[in-house]
Amino acid sequence: MMPFLLFAFVASITPGPTNILILTNSQHYGVKATLPALVSACLAASAIVLVSGAGAGEVLRQYPLARQVMSWAGVLWLSWMSWQLYCAPAVSLSGQTQSRFTARAAALLQVINPKTWMMALAVVSLFAPGGKDTLHEVALMALCFLVISVACLLCWAWLGRAANRLFRTTRAMVRFQRLMALCLLVSAWAGMLA
């Protein structure tokens, strides 16, 4: 179980589109307002682990075209989101508003992200034991993944909130947002080209 827990931690804490969007949303609206998106993203990723363990993840292995369509939909959507973030004003300092990373968008991001599905397939194929209790074991793994991913994304949310204290001028805040937008764009396209 320890190798799986380490895998779940690394998969959840390393920078990626969801982490960056949680950080930026928290920067603008605070940790409490970011919790619905955070929990939704974690629930969706955990559900994908469970669904993959039940056999649905095999579709992505058997039908590469479905995976390609998901990949392109995900990278285009994340590219649009990075552009929106890049052009956004420094909300916390100027009082202007931008669109939030909603719970629905967070869950949808996990569903259309082939990297989430591949991670779930890796979890099931590497760490789920074979046998008649496989679904029970996968459900336990999905629950552990949920707890770990919530803790990791909370760290990203707190980091986003701390960014407001670090970047005290509007200019510094906009530069930070643009850096995060570029990180989001790079993570989306790096995943596509990998």
PDB file of C-alpha atoms in Angstrom:
ATOM      1  CA  MET A   1       0.000   0.000   0.000  1.00  0.00           C
ATOM      2  CA  MET A   2       2.904   2.388   0.706  1.00  0.00           C
ATOM      3  CA  PRO A   3       4.070   2.485  -2.952  1.00  0.00           C
ATOM      4  CA  PHE A   4       0.515   3.409  -3.994  1.00  0.00           C
ATOM      5  CA  LEU A   5       0.289   6.172  -1.366  1.00  0.00           C
ATOM      6  CA  LEU A   6       3.594   7.612  -2.586  1.00  0.00           C
ATOM      7  CA  PHE A   7       2.363   7.446  -6.190  1.00  0.00           C
ATOM      8  CA  ALA A   8      -0.888   9.208  -5.230  1.00  0.00           C
ATOM      9  CA  PHE A   9       1.054  11.923  -3.401  1.00  0.00           C
ATOM     10  CA  VAL A  10       3.413  12.575  -6.304  1.00  0.00           C
ATOM     11  CA  ALA A  11       0.555  12.547  -8.834  1.00  0.00           C
ATOM     12  CA  SER A  12      -1.406  15.040  -6.722  1.00  0.00           C
ATOM     13  CA  ILE A  13       1.271  17.473  -5.555  1.00  0.00           C
ATOM     14  CA  THR A  14       3.231  17.977  -8.785  1.00  0.00           C
ATOM     15  CA  PRO A  15       2.276  21.009 -10.874  1.00  0.00           C
ATOM     16  CA  GLY A  16      -0.382  20.437 -13.467  1.00  0.00           C
ATOM     17  CA  PRO A  17      -3.400  22.215 -14.908  1.00  0.00           C
ATOM     18  CA  THR A  18      -5.687  21.539 -11.940  1.00  0.00           C
ATOM     19  CA  ASN A  19      -3.061  22.607  -9.390  1.00  0.00           C
ATOM     20  CA  ILE A  20      -2.361  25.852 -11.238  1.00  0.00           C
ATOM     21  CA  LEU A  21      -6.059  26.675 -11.605  1.00  0.00           C
ATOM     22  CA  ILE A  22      -6.655  25.958  -7.902  1.00  0.00           C
ATOM     23  CA  LEU A  23      -3.719  28.214  -6.995  1.00  0.00           C
ATOM     24  CA  THR A  24      -4.959  31.061  -9.191  1.00  0.00           C
ATOM     25  CA  ASN A  25      -8.562  30.773  -8.059  1.00  0.00           C
ATOM     26  CA  SER A  26      -7.445  30.827  -4.435  1.00  0.00           C
ATOM     27  CA  GLN A  27      -5.261  33.829  -5.137  1.00  0.00           C
ATOM     28  CA  HIS A  28      -8.304  35.757  -6.383  1.00  0.00           C
ATOM     29  CA  TYR A  29     -11.110  34.468  -4.199  1.00  0.00           C
ATOM     30  CA  GLY A  30      -9.508  32.818  -1.186  1.00  0.00           C
ATOM     31  CA  VAL A  31      -9.192  29.245   0.009  1.00  0.00           C
ATOM     32  CA  LYS A  32     -12.789  28.931   1.227  1.00  0.00           C
ATOM     33  CA  ALA A  33     -14.239  30.004  -2.129  1.00  0.00           C
ATOM     34  CA  THR A  34     -11.888  27.567  -3.910  1.00  0.00           C
ATOM     35  CA  LEU A  35     -12.965  24.542  -1.863  1.00  0.00           C
ATOM     36  CA  PRO A  36     -15.885  23.527  -4.150  1.00  0.00           C
ATOM     37  CA  ALA A  37     -13.586  23.336  -7.200  1.00  0.00           C
ATOM     38  CA  LEU A  38     -10.886  21.616  -5.174  1.00  0.00           C
ATOM     39  CA  VAL A  39     -13.209  18.940  -3.782  1.00  0.00           C
ATOM     40  CA  SER A  40     -14.930  18.477  -7.140  1.00  0.00           C
ATOM     41  CA  ALA A  41     -11.623  17.908  -8.945  1.00  0.00           C
ATOM     42  CA  CYS A  42     -10.523  15.391  -6.320  1.00  0.00           C
ATOM     43  CA  LEU A  43     -13.860  13.555  -6.328  1.00  0.00           C
ATOM     44  CA  ALA A  44     -13.817  13.339 -10.131  1.00  0.00           C
ATOM     45  CA  ALA A  45     -10.241  12.004 -10.222  1.00  0.00           C
ATOM     46  CA  SER A  46     -11.057   9.445  -7.521  1.00  0.00           C
ATOM     47  CA  ALA A  47     -14.199   8.405  -9.380  1.00  0.00           C
ATOM     48  CA  ILE A  48     -12.101   7.891 -12.503  1.00  0.00           C
ATOM     49  CA  VAL A  49      -9.817   5.565 -10.510  1.00  0.00           C
ATOM     50  CA  LEU A  50     -12.901   3.627  -9.402  1.00  0.00           C
ATOM     51  CA  VAL A  51     -14.439   3.527 -12.892  1.00  0.00           C
ATOM     52  CA  SER A  52     -11.115   2.457 -14.400  1.00  0.00           C
ATOM     53  CA  GLY A  53     -10.879  -0.349 -11.864  1.00  0.00           C
ATOM     54  CA  ALA A  54     -14.357  -1.458 -12.886  1.00  0.00           C
ATOM     55  CA  GLY A  55     -13.114  -1.793 -16.480  1.00  0.00           C
ATOM     56  CA  ALA A  56     -14.242   1.392 -18.231  1.00  0.00           C
ATOM     57  CA  GLY A  57     -10.690   2.701 -18.515  1.00  0.00           C
ATOM     58  CA  GLU A  58      -9.934  -0.039 -21.012  1.00  0.00           C
ATOM     59  CA  VAL A  59     -11.847   1.954 -23.649  1.00  0.00           C
ATOM     60  CA  LEU A  60      -8.963   4.414 -23.790  1.00  0.00           C
ATOM     61  CA  ARG A  61      -6.519   1.585 -24.324  1.00  0.00           C
ATOM     62  CA  GLN A  62      -8.624  -0.103 -26.990  1.00  0.00           C
ATOM     63  CA  TYR A  63      -9.748   3.051 -28.828  1.00  0.00           C
ATOM     64  CA  PRO A  64      -6.857   5.448 -29.356  1.00  0.00           C
ATOM     65  CA  LEU A  65      -9.127   7.795 -31.335  1.00  0.00           C
ATOM     66  CA  ALA A  66     -11.259   8.392 -28.218  1.00  0.00           C
ATOM     67  CA  ARG A  67      -8.087   9.234 -26.319  1.00  0.00           C
ATOM     68  CA  GLN A  68      -6.945  11.606 -29.082  1.00  0.00           C
ATOM     69  CA  VAL A  69     -10.293  13.423 -29.105  1.00  0.00           C
ATOM     70  CA  MET A  70     -10.128  13.809 -25.320  1.00  0.00           C
ATOM     71  CA  SER A  71      -6.539  15.026 -25.579  1.00  0.00           C
ATOM     72  CA  TRP A  72      -7.344  17.705 -28.132  1.00  0.00           C
ATOM     73  CA  ALA A  73     -10.485  18.827 -26.294  1.00  0.00           C
ATOM     74  CA  GLY A  74      -8.502  19.095 -23.067  1.00  0.00           C
ATOM     75  CA  VAL A  75      -5.534  20.956 -24.522  1.00  0.00           C
ATOM     76  CA  LEU A  76      -7.740  23.419 -26.402  1.00  0.00           C
ATOM     77  CA  TRP A  77      -9.860  24.114 -23.346  1.00  0.00           C
ATOM     78  CA  LEU A  78      -6.775  24.588 -21.155  1.00  0.00           C
ATOM     79  CA  SER A  79      -5.215  26.858 -23.791  1.00  0.00           C
ATOM     80  CA  TRP A  80      -8.352  29.015 -23.735  1.00  0.00           C
ATOM     81  CA  MET A  81      -8.286  29.071 -19.923  1.00  0.00           C
ATOM     82  CA  SER A  82      -4.614  30.086 -19.903  1.00  0.00           C
ATOM     83  CA  TRP A  83      -5.394  32.931 -22.314  1.00  0.00           C
ATOM     84  CA  GLN A  84      -8.218  34.102 -20.023  1.00  0.00           C
ATOM     85  CA  LEU A  85      -5.858  34.010 -17.050  1.00  0.00           C
ATOM     86  CA  TYR A  86      -3.120  35.802 -18.971  1.00  0.00           C
ATOM     87  CA  CYS A  87      -5.480  38.648 -19.897  1.00  0.00           C
ATOM     88  CA  ALA A  88      -7.158  38.884 -16.478  1.00  0.00           C
ATOM     89  CA  PRO A  89      -6.631  41.936 -14.295  1.00  0.00           C
ATOM     90  CA  ALA A  90      -5.192  41.586 -10.790  1.00  0.00           C
ATOM     91  CA  VAL A  91      -8.539  40.961  -9.098  1.00  0.00           C
ATOM     92  CA  SER A  92      -7.512  41.139  -5.470  1.00  0.00           C
ATOM     93  CA  LEU A  93      -5.884  44.536  -5.891  1.00  0.00           C
ATOM     94  CA  SER A  94      -8.139  46.196  -8.445  1.00  0.00           C
ATOM     95  CA  GLY A  95     -11.514  44.908  -7.278  1.00  0.00           C
ATOM     96  CA  GLN A  96     -12.402  43.698 -10.792  1.00  0.00           C
ATOM     97  CA  THR A  97     -13.763  40.222 -11.276  1.00  0.00           C
ATOM     98  CA  GLN A  98     -12.873  37.341 -13.541  1.00  0.00           C
ATOM     99  CA  SER A  99     -14.547  34.022 -14.057  1.00  0.00           C
ATOM    100  CA  ARG A 100     -13.975  31.499 -11.289  1.00  0.00           C
ATOM    101  CA  PHE A 101     -12.723  27.953 -11.614  1.00  0.00           C
ATOM    102  CA  THR A 102     -16.018  26.334 -10.697  1.00  0.00           C
ATOM    103  CA  ALA A 103     -16.720  22.907  -9.250  1.00  0.00           C
ATOM    104  CA  ARG A 104     -18.277  21.889 -12.557  1.00  0.00           C
ATOM    105  CA  ALA A 105     -15.238  23.038 -14.568  1.00  0.00           C
ATOM    106  CA  ALA A 106     -12.894  21.265 -12.144  1.00  0.00           C
ATOM    107  CA  ALA A 107     -14.757  17.970 -12.509  1.00  0.00           C
ATOM    108  CA  LEU A 108     -15.005  18.338 -16.287  1.00  0.00           C
ATOM    109  CA  LEU A 109     -11.271  19.001 -16.473  1.00  0.00           C
ATOM    110  CA  GLN A 110     -10.623  15.618 -14.833  1.00  0.00           C
ATOM    111  CA  VAL A 111     -13.093  13.796 -17.086  1.00  0.00           C
ATOM    112  CA  ILE A 112     -11.646  15.112 -20.361  1.00  0.00           C
ATOM    113  CA  ASN A 113      -8.038  14.946 -19.241  1.00  0.00           C
ATOM    114  CA  PRO A 114      -6.487  11.778 -20.680  1.00  0.00           C
ATOM    115  CA  LYS A 115      -3.609  12.127 -18.197  1.00  0.00           C
ATOM    116  CA  THR A 116      -6.095  11.584 -15.372  1.00  0.00           C
ATOM    117  CA  TRP A 117      -7.389   8.456 -17.098  1.00  0.00           C
ATOM    118  CA  MET A 118      -3.865   7.184 -17.753  1.00  0.00           C
ATOM    119  CA  MET A 119      -2.964   7.812 -14.105  1.00  0.00           C
ATOM    120  CA  ALA A 120      -6.066   5.876 -13.056  1.00  0.00           C
ATOM    121  CA  LEU A 121      -5.164   3.014 -15.390  1.00  0.00           C
ATOM    122  CA  ALA A 122      -1.638   2.986 -13.969  1.00  0.00           C
ATOM    123  CA  VAL A 123      -3.039   2.854 -10.434  1.00  0.00           C
ATOM    124  CA  VAL A 124      -5.318  -0.051 -11.282  1.00  0.00           C
ATOM    125  CA  SER A 125      -2.787  -2.023 -13.304  1.00  0.00           C
ATOM    126  CA  LEU A 126       0.156  -1.478 -10.942  1.00  0.00           C
ATOM    127  CA  PHE A 127      -1.376  -1.436  -7.493  1.00  0.00           C
ATOM    128  CA  ALA A 128      -4.737  -3.233  -7.581  1.00  0.00           C
ATOM    129  CA  PRO A 129      -4.434  -6.902  -6.696  1.00  0.00           C
ATOM    130  CA  GLY A 130      -6.081  -9.446  -8.931  1.00  0.00           C
ATOM    131  CA  GLY A 131      -8.790 -11.677  -7.570  1.00  0.00           C
ATOM    132  CA  LYS A 132     -12.402 -11.562  -6.570  1.00  0.00           C
ATOM    133  CA  ASP A 133     -12.045  -8.582  -4.187  1.00  0.00           C
ATOM    134  CA  THR A 134     -10.451  -6.348  -6.816  1.00  0.00           C
ATOM    135  CA  LEU A 135     -13.326  -3.848  -6.926  1.00  0.00           C
ATOM    136  CA  HIS A 136     -13.267  -3.550  -3.140  1.00  0.00           C
ATOM    137  CA  GLU A 137      -9.505  -2.875  -3.230  1.00  0.00           C
ATOM    138  CA  VAL A 138      -9.906  -0.337  -6.046  1.00  0.00           C
ATOM    139  CA  ALA A 139     -12.635   1.439  -4.040  1.00  0.00           C
ATOM    140  CA  LEU A 140     -10.258   1.653  -1.076  1.00  0.00           C
ATOM    141  CA  MET A 141      -7.516   2.994  -3.344  1.00  0.00           C
ATOM    142  CA  ALA A 142      -9.907   5.591  -4.779  1.00  0.00           C
ATOM    143  CA  LEU A 143     -10.776   6.700  -1.250  1.00  0.00           C
ATOM    144  CA  CYS A 144      -7.086   6.968  -0.282  1.00  0.00           C
ATOM    145  CA  PHE A 145      -6.415   8.885  -3.491  1.00  0.00           C
ATOM    146  CA  LEU A 146      -9.260  11.265  -2.626  1.00  0.00           C
ATOM    147  CA  VAL A 147      -7.842  12.038   0.823  1.00  0.00           C
ATOM    148  CA  ILE A 148      -4.301  12.530  -0.491  1.00  0.00           C
ATOM    149  CA  SER A 149      -5.357  14.679  -3.438  1.00  0.00           C
ATOM    150  CA  VAL A 150      -7.516  16.925  -1.230  1.00  0.00           C
ATOM    151  CA  ALA A 151      -4.553  17.479   1.103  1.00  0.00           C
ATOM    152  CA  CYS A 152      -2.212  18.231  -1.803  1.00  0.00           C
ATOM    153  CA  LEU A 153      -4.594  20.625  -3.534  1.00  0.00           C
ATOM    154  CA  LEU A 154      -5.184  22.393  -0.221  1.00  0.00           C
ATOM    155  CA  CYS A 155      -1.453  23.127  -0.208  1.00  0.00           C
ATOM    156  CA  TRP A 156      -1.810  24.682  -3.666  1.00  0.00           C
ATOM    157  CA  ALA A 157      -4.817  26.706  -2.499  1.00  0.00           C
ATOM    158  CA  TRP A 158      -2.883  28.022   0.513  1.00  0.00           C
ATOM    159  CA  LEU A 159       0.016  28.887  -1.772  1.00  0.00           C
ATOM    160  CA  GLY A 160      -2.369  30.881  -3.953  1.00  0.00           C
ATOM    161  CA  ARG A 161      -3.634  32.776  -0.932  1.00  0.00           C
ATOM    162  CA  ALA A 162      -0.047  33.475   0.160  1.00  0.00           C
ATOM    163  CA  ALA A 163       0.682  34.942  -3.286  1.00  0.00           C
ATOM    164  CA  ASN A 164      -1.447  37.962  -2.351  1.00  0.00           C
ATOM    165  CA  ARG A 165       0.894  38.687   0.543  1.00  0.00           C
ATOM    166  CA  LEU A 166       3.995  38.220  -1.594  1.00  0.00           C
ATOM    167  CA  PHE A 167       2.881  40.326  -4.546  1.00  0.00           C
ATOM    168  CA  ARG A 168       1.678  43.606  -3.101  1.00  0.00           C
ATOM    169  CA  THR A 169       1.462  45.725  -6.246  1.00  0.00           C
ATOM    170  CA  THR A 170      -0.930  45.349  -9.143  1.00  0.00           C
ATOM    171  CA  ARG A 171       1.993  45.044 -11.524  1.00  0.00           C
ATOM    172  CA  ALA A 172       3.593  42.210  -9.509  1.00  0.00           C
ATOM    173  CA  MET A 173       0.239  40.415  -9.262  1.00  0.00           C
ATOM    174  CA  VAL A 174      -0.330  40.628 -13.019  1.00  0.00           C
ATOM    175  CA  ARG A 175       3.173  39.281 -13.661  1.00  0.00           C
ATOM    176  CA  PHE A 176       2.506  36.360 -11.317  1.00  0.00           C
ATOM    177  CA  GLN A 177      -0.820  35.624 -13.029  1.00  0.00           C
ATOM    178  CA  ARG A 178       0.840  35.709 -16.434  1.00  0.00           C
ATOM    179  CA  LEU A 179       3.533  33.341 -15.219  1.00  0.00           C
ATOM    180  CA  MET A 180       0.816  30.970 -13.964  1.00  0.00           C
ATOM    181  CA  ALA A 181      -1.013  31.292 -17.307  1.00  0.00           C
ATOM    182  CA  LEU A 182       2.168  30.320 -19.146  1.00  0.00           C
ATOM    183  CA  CYS A 183       2.699  27.387 -16.759  1.00  0.00           C
ATOM    184  CA  LEU A 184      -0.856  26.228 -17.459  1.00  0.00           C
ATOM    185  CA  LEU A 185      -0.307  26.476 -21.209  1.00  0.00           C
ATOM    186  CA  VAL A 186       3.009  24.621 -21.037  1.00  0.00           C
ATOM    187  CA  SER A 187       1.555  21.859 -18.834  1.00  0.00           C
ATOM    188  CA  ALA A 188      -1.373  21.388 -21.226  1.00  0.00           C
ATOM    189  CA  TRP A 189       0.778  21.182 -24.356  1.00  0.00           C
ATOM    190  CA  ALA A 190       3.542  19.161 -22.691  1.00  0.00           C
ATOM    191  CA  GLY A 191       0.953  16.550 -21.780  1.00  0.00           C
ATOM    192  CA  MET A 192      -0.330  16.555 -25.347  1.00  0.00           C
ATOM    193  CA  LEU A 193       3.093  16.166 -26.898  1.00  0.00           C
ATOM    194  CA  ALA A 194       4.316  13.564 -24.395  1.00  0.00           C
TER     195      ALA A 194
END
